[in-house]
XYZ file of C-alpha atoms in Angstrom:
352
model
C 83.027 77.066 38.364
C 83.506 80.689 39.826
C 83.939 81.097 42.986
C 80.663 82.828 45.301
C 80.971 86.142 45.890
C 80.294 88.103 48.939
C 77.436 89.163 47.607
C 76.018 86.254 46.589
C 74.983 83.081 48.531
C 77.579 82.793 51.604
C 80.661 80.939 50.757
C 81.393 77.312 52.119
C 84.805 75.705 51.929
C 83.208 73.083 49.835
C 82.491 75.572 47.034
C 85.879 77.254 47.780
C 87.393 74.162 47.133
C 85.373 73.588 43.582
C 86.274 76.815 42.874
C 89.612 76.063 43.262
C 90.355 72.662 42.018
C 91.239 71.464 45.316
C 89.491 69.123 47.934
C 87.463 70.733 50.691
C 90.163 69.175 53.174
C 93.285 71.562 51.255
C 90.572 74.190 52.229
C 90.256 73.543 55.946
C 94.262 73.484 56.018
C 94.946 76.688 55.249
C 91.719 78.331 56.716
C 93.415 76.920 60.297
C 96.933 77.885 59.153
C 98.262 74.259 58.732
C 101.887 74.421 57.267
C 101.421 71.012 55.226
C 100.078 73.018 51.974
C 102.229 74.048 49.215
C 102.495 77.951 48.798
C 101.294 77.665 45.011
C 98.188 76.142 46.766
C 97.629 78.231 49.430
C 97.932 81.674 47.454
C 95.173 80.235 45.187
C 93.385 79.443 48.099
C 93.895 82.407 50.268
C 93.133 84.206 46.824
C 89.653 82.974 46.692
C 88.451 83.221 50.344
C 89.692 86.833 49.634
C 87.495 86.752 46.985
C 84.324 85.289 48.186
C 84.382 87.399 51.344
C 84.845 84.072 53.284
C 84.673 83.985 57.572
C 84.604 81.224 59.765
C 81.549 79.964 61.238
C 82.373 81.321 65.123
C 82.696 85.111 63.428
C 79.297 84.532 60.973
C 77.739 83.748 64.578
C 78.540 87.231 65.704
C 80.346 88.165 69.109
C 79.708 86.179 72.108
C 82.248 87.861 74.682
C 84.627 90.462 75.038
C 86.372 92.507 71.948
C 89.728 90.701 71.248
C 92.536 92.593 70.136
C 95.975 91.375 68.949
C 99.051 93.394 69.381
C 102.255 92.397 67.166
C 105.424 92.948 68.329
C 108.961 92.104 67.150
C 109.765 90.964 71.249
C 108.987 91.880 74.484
C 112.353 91.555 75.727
C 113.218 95.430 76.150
C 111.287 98.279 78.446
C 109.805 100.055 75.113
C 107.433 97.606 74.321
C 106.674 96.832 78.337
C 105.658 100.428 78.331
C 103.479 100.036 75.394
C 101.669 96.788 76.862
C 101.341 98.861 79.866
C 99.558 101.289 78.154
C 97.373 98.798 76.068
C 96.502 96.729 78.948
C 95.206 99.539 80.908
C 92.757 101.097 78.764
C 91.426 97.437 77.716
C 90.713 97.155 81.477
C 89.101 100.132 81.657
C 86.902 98.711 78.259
C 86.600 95.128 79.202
C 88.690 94.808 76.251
C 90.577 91.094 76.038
C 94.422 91.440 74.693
C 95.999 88.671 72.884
C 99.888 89.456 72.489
C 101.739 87.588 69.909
C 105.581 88.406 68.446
C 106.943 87.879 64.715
C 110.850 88.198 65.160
C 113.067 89.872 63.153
C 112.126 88.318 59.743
C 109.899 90.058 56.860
C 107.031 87.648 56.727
C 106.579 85.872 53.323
C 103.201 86.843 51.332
C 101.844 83.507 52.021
C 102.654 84.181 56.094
C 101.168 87.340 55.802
C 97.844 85.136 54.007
C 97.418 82.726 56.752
C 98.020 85.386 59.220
C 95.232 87.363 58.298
C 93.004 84.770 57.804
C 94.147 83.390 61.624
C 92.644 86.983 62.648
C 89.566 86.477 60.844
C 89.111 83.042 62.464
C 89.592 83.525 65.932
C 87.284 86.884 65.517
C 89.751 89.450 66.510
C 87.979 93.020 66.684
C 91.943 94.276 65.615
C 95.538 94.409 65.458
C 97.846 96.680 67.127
C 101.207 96.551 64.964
C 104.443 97.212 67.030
C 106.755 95.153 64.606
C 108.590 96.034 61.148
C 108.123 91.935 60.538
C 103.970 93.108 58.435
C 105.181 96.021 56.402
C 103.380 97.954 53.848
C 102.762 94.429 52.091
C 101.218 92.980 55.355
C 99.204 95.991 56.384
C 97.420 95.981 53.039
C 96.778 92.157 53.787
C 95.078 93.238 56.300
C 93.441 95.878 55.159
C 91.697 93.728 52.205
C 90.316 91.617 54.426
C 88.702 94.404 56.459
C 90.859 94.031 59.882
C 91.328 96.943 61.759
C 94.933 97.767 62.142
C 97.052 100.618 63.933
C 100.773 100.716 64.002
C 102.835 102.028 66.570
C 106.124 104.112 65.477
C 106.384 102.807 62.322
C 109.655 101.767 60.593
C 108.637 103.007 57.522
C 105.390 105.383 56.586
C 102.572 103.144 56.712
C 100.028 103.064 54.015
C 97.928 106.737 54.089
C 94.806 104.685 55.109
C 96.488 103.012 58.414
C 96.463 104.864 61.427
C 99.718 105.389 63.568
C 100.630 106.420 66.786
C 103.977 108.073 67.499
C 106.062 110.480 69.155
C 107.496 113.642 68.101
C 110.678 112.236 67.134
C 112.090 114.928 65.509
C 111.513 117.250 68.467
C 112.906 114.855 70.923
C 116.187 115.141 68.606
C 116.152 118.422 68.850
C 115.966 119.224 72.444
C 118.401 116.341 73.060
C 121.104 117.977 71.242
C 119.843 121.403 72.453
C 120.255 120.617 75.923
C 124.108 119.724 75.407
C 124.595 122.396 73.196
C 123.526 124.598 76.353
C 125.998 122.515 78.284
C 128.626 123.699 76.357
C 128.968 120.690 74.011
C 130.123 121.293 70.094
C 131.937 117.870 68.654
C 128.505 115.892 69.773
C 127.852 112.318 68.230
C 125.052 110.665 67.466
C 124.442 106.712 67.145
C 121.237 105.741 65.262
C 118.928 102.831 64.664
C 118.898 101.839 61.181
C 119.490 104.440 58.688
C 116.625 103.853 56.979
C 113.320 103.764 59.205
C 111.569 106.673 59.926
C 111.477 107.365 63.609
C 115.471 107.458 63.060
C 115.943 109.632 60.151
C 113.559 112.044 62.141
C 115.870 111.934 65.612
C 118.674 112.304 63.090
C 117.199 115.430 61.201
C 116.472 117.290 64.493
C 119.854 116.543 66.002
C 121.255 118.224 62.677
C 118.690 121.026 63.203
C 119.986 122.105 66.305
C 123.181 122.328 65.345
C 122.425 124.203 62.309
C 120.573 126.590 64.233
C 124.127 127.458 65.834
C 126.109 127.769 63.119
C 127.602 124.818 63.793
C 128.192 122.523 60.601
C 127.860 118.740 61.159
C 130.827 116.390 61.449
C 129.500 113.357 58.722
C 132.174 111.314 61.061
C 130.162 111.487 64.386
C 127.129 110.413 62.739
C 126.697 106.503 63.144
C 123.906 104.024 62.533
C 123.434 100.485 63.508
C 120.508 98.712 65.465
C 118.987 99.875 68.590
C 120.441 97.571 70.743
C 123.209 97.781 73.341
C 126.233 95.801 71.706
C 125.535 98.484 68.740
C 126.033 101.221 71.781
C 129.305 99.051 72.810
C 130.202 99.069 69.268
C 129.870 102.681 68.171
C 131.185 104.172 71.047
C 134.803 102.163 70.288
C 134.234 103.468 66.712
C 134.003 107.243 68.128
C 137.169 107.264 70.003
C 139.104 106.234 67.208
C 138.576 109.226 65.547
C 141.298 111.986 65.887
C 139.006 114.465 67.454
C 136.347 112.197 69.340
C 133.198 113.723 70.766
C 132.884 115.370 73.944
C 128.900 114.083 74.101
C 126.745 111.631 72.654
C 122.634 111.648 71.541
C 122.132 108.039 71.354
C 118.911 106.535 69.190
C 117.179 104.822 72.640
C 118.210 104.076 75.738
C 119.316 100.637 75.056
C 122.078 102.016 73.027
C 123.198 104.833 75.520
C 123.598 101.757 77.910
C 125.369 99.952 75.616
C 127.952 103.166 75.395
C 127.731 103.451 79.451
C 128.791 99.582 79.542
C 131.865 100.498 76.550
C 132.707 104.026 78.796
C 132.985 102.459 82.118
C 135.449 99.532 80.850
C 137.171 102.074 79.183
C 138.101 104.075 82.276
C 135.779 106.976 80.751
C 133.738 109.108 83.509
C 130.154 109.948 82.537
C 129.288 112.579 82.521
C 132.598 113.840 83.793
C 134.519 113.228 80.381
C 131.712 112.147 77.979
C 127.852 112.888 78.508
C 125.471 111.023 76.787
C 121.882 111.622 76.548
C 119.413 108.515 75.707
C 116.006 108.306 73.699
C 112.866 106.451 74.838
C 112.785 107.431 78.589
C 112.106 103.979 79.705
C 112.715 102.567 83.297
C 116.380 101.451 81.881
C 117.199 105.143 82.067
C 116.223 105.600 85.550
C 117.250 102.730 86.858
C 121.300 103.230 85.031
C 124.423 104.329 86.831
C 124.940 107.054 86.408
C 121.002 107.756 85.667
C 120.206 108.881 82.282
C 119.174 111.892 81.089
C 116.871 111.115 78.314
C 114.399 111.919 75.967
C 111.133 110.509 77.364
C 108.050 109.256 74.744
C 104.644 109.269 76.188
C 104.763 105.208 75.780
C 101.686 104.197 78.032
C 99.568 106.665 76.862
C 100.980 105.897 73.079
C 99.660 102.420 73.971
C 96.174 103.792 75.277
C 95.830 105.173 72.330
C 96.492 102.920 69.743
C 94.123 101.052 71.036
C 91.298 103.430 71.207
C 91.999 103.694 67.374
C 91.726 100.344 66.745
C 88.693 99.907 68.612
C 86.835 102.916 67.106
C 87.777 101.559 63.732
C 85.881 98.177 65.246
C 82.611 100.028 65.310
C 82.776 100.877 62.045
C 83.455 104.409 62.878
C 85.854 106.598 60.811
C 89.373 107.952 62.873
C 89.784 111.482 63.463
C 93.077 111.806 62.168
C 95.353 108.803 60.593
C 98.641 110.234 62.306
C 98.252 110.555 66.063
C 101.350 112.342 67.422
C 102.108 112.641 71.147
C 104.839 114.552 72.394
C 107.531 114.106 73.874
C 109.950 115.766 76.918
C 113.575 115.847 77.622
C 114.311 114.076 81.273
C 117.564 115.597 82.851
C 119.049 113.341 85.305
C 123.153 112.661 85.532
C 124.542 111.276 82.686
C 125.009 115.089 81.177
C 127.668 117.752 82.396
C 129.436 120.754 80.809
C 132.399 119.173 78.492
C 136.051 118.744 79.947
C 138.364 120.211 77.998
C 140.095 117.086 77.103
C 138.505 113.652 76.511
C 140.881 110.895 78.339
C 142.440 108.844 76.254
C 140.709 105.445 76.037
C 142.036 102.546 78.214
C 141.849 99.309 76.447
């Protein structure tokens, strides 16, 4: 027996579950998530309430409070995505917007996680999602996007699909001027230590820290170019690898601020001044660069107002109303503060 369609009759789970071969109980399990279904079963299932259009009975019965948006993130354990939630938060007060915040780790999720999630969003009647996580992917934003959920992502790791919208920074600006600015200094053998090689806001920070220095005729040392993850024991880590070269760097652009710690904490055990011997310039412009010793000079993204306006998109798409643009780009502006100084002429060597 076929399975309704949305444009027939509305669906039940009962004629889901004839539909499917399975009993009306196997239905109600994976509508509410439950994890005691086997993943052969659930596809099938989530397949046909795909199908059929299917939404719980609280969202047939239409709002009866306050828009509910969800925002993904990987953790909340750093300033970036404090900034962001910031940002979120305060237009949704200004809306009378409700926020629901929720985090997915470090893991891809599984096409059957990225199933029930969906369908969790269509239960509990979220007006959107607000993706700040590289956990969905292209796979999971098209999950949602076949079931009709609004979704924006925030600096993607990878280009989203050309029908999401995302909200970034102008990364490859940022890289730029960071590299700029110690070029002014005085700088030539300058480092820089990525996030992963492969996501996008990286390989842009990358390409306009290579710009720069091709705009001085000066050609780029492959060995001062490191990647790793944007956290601090990858700062700790690349800054060791630096100073083992034979000609180390007299500066380093680090990926975010969380690695330019990382290569304050590796300097200052070390023996190594900052700026005095090595200046380093970070990327994000969080509180963690004010807040450092010595304070950071640093590439500052618009974050609150990156927030704000994610969620504006995600709202607008709500109303049913078409976005302006499907790449919103804010941009961003170099913060000089102390961790940057004209080169000495010799970097000390390191004290282990």
């Amino acid at each position: 027996m076929p399975v309704p369609s949305s444009s027939s009759a509305k669906p039940t789970l009962a004629a889901i579950a004839r539909g499917t071969g399975v009993s009306t109980a196997t239905v109600s399990k994976v509508v509410n998530g439950r994890t005691d279904v086997s993943d052969e079963t659930r596809a099938k299932v989530l397949a046909a309430l795909e199908e059929a259009g299917y939404r719980s009975p609280s969202q047939r019965r239409g709002p009866s409070g306050p828009d509910v948006v969800e925002v993904a993130f990987e953790s909340i354990d750093s300033a970036y995505p404090s900034a962001l939630l910031n940002g979120i938060l305060d237009h949704a007060a200004s809306t009378g917007v409700e926020v629901v915040v929720s985090t997915t780790g470090r893991q891809r999720a599984t096409e059957p996680g990225l199933g029930r999630k969906a369908q969790h969003l269509i239960n509990e009647g979220r007006a959107g999602v607000i993706v700040v996580t590289s956990a969905y992917g292209e796979s999971g934003l098209s999950a949602f996007l076949r079931r009709h959920i609004p979704v924006v992502v925030i600096d993607s790791y990878n280009p989203p699909p050309a029908d999401v919208v995302s909200v970034g920074a102008a990364n490859w600006a940022g890289g730029k001027a960071a590299t700029e600015h110690l070029l002014d200094l005085g700088h030539r053998r300058i480092a820089h230590l990525g996030g992963p090689e492969a996501i996008e806001c990286n390989q842009a920070r990358l390409h306009g820290h290579l710009s720069a220095l091709a705009s001085r005729g000066i050609e780029a040392d492959p060995g001062l170019v490191l990647h790793g993850r944007f956290r601090a024991e990858y700062g700790t880590e690349g800054l060791a690898a630096l100073l083992s070269r034979a000609h180390p760097p007299t500066a380093i652009f680090a990926g975010n601020d969380v690695i330019a710690v990382g290569v304050l904490r590796e300097a200052h055990r070390r023996g190594i001044r900052v700026p005095d011997d090595l200046s380093l310039v970070g990327f994000d412009g969080t509180a963690l660069a004010r807040d450092s010793v010595p304070a950071l000079t640093s590439v500052a993204q618009p974050l609150q107002e990156m927030g704000r306006a994610a969620l504006r998109a995600v709202l607008c798409q709500a109303r049913g109303e078409q976005p302006d643009t499907h790449r919103v780009e804010l941009a961003t502006q170099l913060v000089v503060r102390e961790s940057t100084a004209a080169p000495a002429a010799v970097l000390p060597s390191p004290r282990f």
